[in-house]
PDB file of C-alpha atoms in Angstrom:
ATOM      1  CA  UNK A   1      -0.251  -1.930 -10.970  1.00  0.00           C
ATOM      2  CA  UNK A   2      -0.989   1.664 -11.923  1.00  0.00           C
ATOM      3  CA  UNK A   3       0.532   1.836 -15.524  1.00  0.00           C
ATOM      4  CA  UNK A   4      -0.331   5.017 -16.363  1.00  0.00           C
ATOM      5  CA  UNK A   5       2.193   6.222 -13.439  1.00  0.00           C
ATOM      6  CA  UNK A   6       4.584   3.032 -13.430  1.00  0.00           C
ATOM      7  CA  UNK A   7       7.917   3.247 -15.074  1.00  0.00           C
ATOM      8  CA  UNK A   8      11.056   0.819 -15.696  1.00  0.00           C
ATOM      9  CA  UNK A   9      14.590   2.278 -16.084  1.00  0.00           C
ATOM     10  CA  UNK A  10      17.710   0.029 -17.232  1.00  0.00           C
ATOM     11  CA  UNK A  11      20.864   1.587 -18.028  1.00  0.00           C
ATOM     12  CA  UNK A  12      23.492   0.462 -20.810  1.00  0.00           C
ATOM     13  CA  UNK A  13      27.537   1.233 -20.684  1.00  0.00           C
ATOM     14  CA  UNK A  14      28.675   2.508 -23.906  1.00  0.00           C
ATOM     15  CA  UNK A  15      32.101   2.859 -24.352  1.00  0.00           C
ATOM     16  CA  UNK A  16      33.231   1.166 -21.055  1.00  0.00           C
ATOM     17  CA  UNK A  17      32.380   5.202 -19.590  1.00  0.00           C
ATOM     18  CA  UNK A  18      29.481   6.443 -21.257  1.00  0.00           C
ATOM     19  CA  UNK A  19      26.371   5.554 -18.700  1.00  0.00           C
ATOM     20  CA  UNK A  20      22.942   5.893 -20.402  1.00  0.00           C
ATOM     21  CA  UNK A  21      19.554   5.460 -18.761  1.00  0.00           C
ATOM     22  CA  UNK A  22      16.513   3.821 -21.033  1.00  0.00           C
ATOM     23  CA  UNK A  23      12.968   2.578 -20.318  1.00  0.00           C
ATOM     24  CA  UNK A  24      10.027   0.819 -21.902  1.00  0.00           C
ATOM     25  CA  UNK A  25       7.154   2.169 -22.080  1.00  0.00           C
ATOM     26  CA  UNK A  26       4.623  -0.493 -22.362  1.00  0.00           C
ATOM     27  CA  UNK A  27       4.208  -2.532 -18.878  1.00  0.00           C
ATOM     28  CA  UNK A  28       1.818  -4.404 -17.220  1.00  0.00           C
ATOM     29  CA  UNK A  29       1.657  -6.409 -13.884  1.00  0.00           C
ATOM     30  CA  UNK A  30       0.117  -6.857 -10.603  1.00  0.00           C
ATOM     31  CA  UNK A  31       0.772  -8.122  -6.991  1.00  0.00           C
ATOM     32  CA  UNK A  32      -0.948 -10.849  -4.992  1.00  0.00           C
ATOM     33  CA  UNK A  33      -1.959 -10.564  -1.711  1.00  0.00           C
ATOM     34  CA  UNK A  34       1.361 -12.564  -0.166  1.00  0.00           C
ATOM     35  CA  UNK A  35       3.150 -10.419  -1.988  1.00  0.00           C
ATOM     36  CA  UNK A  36       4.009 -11.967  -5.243  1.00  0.00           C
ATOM     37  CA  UNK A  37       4.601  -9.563  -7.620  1.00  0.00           C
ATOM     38  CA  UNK A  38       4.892  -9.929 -11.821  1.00  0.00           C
ATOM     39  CA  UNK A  39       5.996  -7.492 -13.884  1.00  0.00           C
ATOM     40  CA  UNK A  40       5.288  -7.973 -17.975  1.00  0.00           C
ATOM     41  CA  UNK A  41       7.513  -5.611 -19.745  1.00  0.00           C
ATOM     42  CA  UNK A  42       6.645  -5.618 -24.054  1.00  0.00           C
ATOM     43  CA  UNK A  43       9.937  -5.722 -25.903  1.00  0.00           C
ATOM     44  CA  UNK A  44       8.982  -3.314 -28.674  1.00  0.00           C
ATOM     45  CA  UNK A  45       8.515  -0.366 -26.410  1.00  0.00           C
ATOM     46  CA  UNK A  46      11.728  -0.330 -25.727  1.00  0.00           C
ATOM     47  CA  UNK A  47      12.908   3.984 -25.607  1.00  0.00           C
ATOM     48  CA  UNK A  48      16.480   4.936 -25.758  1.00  0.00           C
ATOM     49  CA  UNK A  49      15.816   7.874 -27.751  1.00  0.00           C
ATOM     50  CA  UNK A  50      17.441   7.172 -30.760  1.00  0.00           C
ATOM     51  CA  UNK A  51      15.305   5.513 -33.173  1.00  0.00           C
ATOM     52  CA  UNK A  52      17.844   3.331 -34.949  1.00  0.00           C
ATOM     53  CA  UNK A  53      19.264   1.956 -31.753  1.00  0.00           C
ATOM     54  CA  UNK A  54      16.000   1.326 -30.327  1.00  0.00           C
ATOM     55  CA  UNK A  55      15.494  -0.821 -33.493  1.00  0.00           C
ATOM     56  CA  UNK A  56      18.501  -2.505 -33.417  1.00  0.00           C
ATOM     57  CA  UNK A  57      17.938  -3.676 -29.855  1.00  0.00           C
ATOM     58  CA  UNK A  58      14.226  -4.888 -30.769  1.00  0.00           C
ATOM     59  CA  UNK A  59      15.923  -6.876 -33.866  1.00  0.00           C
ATOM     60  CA  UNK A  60      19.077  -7.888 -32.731  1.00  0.00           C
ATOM     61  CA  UNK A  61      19.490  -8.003 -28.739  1.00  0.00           C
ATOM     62  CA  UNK A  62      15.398  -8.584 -27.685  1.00  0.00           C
ATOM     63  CA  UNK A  63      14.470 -10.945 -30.890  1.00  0.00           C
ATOM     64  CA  UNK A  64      10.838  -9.367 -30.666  1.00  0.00           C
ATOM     65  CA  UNK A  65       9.816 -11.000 -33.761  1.00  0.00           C
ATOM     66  CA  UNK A  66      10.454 -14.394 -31.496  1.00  0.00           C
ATOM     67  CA  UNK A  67      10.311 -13.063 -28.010  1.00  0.00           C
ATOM     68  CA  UNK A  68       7.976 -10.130 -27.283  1.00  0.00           C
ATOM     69  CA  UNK A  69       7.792  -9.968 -23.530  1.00  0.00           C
ATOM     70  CA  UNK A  70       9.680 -10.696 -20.874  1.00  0.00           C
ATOM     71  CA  UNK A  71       8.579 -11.238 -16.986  1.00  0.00           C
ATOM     72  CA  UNK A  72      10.067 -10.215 -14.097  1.00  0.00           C
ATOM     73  CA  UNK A  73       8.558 -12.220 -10.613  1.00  0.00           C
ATOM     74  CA  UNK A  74       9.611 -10.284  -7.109  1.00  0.00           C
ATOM     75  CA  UNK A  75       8.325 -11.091  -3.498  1.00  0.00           C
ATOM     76  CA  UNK A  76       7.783  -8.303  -1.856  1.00  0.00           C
ATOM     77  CA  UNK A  77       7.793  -8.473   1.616  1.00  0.00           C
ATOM     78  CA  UNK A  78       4.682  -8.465   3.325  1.00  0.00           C
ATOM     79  CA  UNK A  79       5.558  -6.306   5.999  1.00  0.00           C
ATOM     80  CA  UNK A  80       6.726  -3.646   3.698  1.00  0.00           C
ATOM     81  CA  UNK A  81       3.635  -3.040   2.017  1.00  0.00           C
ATOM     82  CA  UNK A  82       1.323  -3.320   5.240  1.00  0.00           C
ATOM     83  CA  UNK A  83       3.705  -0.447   6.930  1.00  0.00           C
ATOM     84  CA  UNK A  84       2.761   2.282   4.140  1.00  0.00           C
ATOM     85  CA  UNK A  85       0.063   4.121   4.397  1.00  0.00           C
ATOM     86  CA  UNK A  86      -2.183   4.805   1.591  1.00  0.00           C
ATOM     87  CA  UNK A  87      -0.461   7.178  -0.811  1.00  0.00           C
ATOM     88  CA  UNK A  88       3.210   6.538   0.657  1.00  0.00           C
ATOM     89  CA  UNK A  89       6.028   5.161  -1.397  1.00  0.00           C
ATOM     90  CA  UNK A  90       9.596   3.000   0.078  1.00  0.00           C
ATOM     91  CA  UNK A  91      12.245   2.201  -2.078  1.00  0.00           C
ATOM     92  CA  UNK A  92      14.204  -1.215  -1.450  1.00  0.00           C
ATOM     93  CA  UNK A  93      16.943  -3.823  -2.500  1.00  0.00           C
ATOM     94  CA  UNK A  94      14.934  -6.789  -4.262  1.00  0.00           C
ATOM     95  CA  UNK A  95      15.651 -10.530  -5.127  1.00  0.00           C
ATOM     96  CA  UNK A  96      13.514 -10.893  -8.533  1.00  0.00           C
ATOM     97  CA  UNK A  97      13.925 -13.569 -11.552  1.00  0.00           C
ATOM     98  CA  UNK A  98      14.013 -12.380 -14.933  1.00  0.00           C
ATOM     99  CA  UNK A  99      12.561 -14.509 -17.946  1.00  0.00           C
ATOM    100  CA  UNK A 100      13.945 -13.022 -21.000  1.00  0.00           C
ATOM    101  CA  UNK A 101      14.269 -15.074 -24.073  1.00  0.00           C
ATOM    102  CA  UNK A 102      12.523 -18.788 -22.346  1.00  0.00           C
ATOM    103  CA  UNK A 103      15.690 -18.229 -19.828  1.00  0.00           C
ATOM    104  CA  UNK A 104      15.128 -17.456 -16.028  1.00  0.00           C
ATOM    105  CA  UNK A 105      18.197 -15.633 -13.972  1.00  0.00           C
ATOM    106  CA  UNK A 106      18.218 -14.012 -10.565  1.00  0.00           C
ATOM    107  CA  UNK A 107      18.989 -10.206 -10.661  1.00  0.00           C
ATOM    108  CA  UNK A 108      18.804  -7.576  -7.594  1.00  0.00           C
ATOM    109  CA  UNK A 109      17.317  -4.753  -8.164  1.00  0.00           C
ATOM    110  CA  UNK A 110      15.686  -1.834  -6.834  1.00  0.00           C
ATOM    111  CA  UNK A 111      11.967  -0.995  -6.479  1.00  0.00           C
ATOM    112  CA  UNK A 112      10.635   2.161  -5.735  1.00  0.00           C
ATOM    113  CA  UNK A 113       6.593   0.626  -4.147  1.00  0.00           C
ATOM    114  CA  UNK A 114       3.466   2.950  -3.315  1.00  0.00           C
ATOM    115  CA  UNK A 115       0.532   1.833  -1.537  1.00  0.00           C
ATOM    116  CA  UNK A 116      -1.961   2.622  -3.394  1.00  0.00           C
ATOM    117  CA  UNK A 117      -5.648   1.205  -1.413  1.00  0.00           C
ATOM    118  CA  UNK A 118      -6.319   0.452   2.215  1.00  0.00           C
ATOM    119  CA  UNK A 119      -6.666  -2.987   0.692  1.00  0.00           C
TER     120      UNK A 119
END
């Protein structure tokens, strides 16, 4: 995983209306050969911009002093991957299980994926 170029978006409802898009800005991760990929994402990097809130979500909502990361596992299809060409990026729809707080759900998502080597 490139994490100099890598980003991860989540958006929050406030006010049952009022969409807002965050991110985090410290994550790590890499993808296996078959496809497996893992995602860490550290907690306290977590960039609303608005200091306060950011704070309240590390304290309150993440528990950072307890939990610090959480891990997100995909498989990505094999095929998908060996179809790009070096350089190329493919967005898709994507099973993955999120481990936040000890618990493991299923989530969809999407994933935006760029080759990045001939291997």
């Amino acid at each position: 995983m490139n994490t100099t170029d890598s980003y991860l978006n989540f958006a929050t409802t406030k006010n049952t209306s009022n969409l807002e898009v965050h991110n985090f800005t410290g994550i790590s991760g890499d993808i296996t050969t078959g496809g497996v990929g893992t995602l860490v994402i550290d907690l306290n990097t977590v960039n609303t911009g608005v200091a306060l809130r950011d704070q309240r979500m590390r304290d309150l909502l993440f528990e950072t002093a307890i939990n610090p990361t959480a891990t997100v596992t995909v498989v990505v299809p094999t095929t998908l991957v060996a179809n790009l060409a070096v350089g190329q990026t493919a967005q898709t729809d994507i099973a993955a299980a999120l481990n936040l707080h000890g618990v493991t759900a299923n989530i969809a998502t999407k994933v935006s994926i760029q080759k990045l080597s001939a291997t």
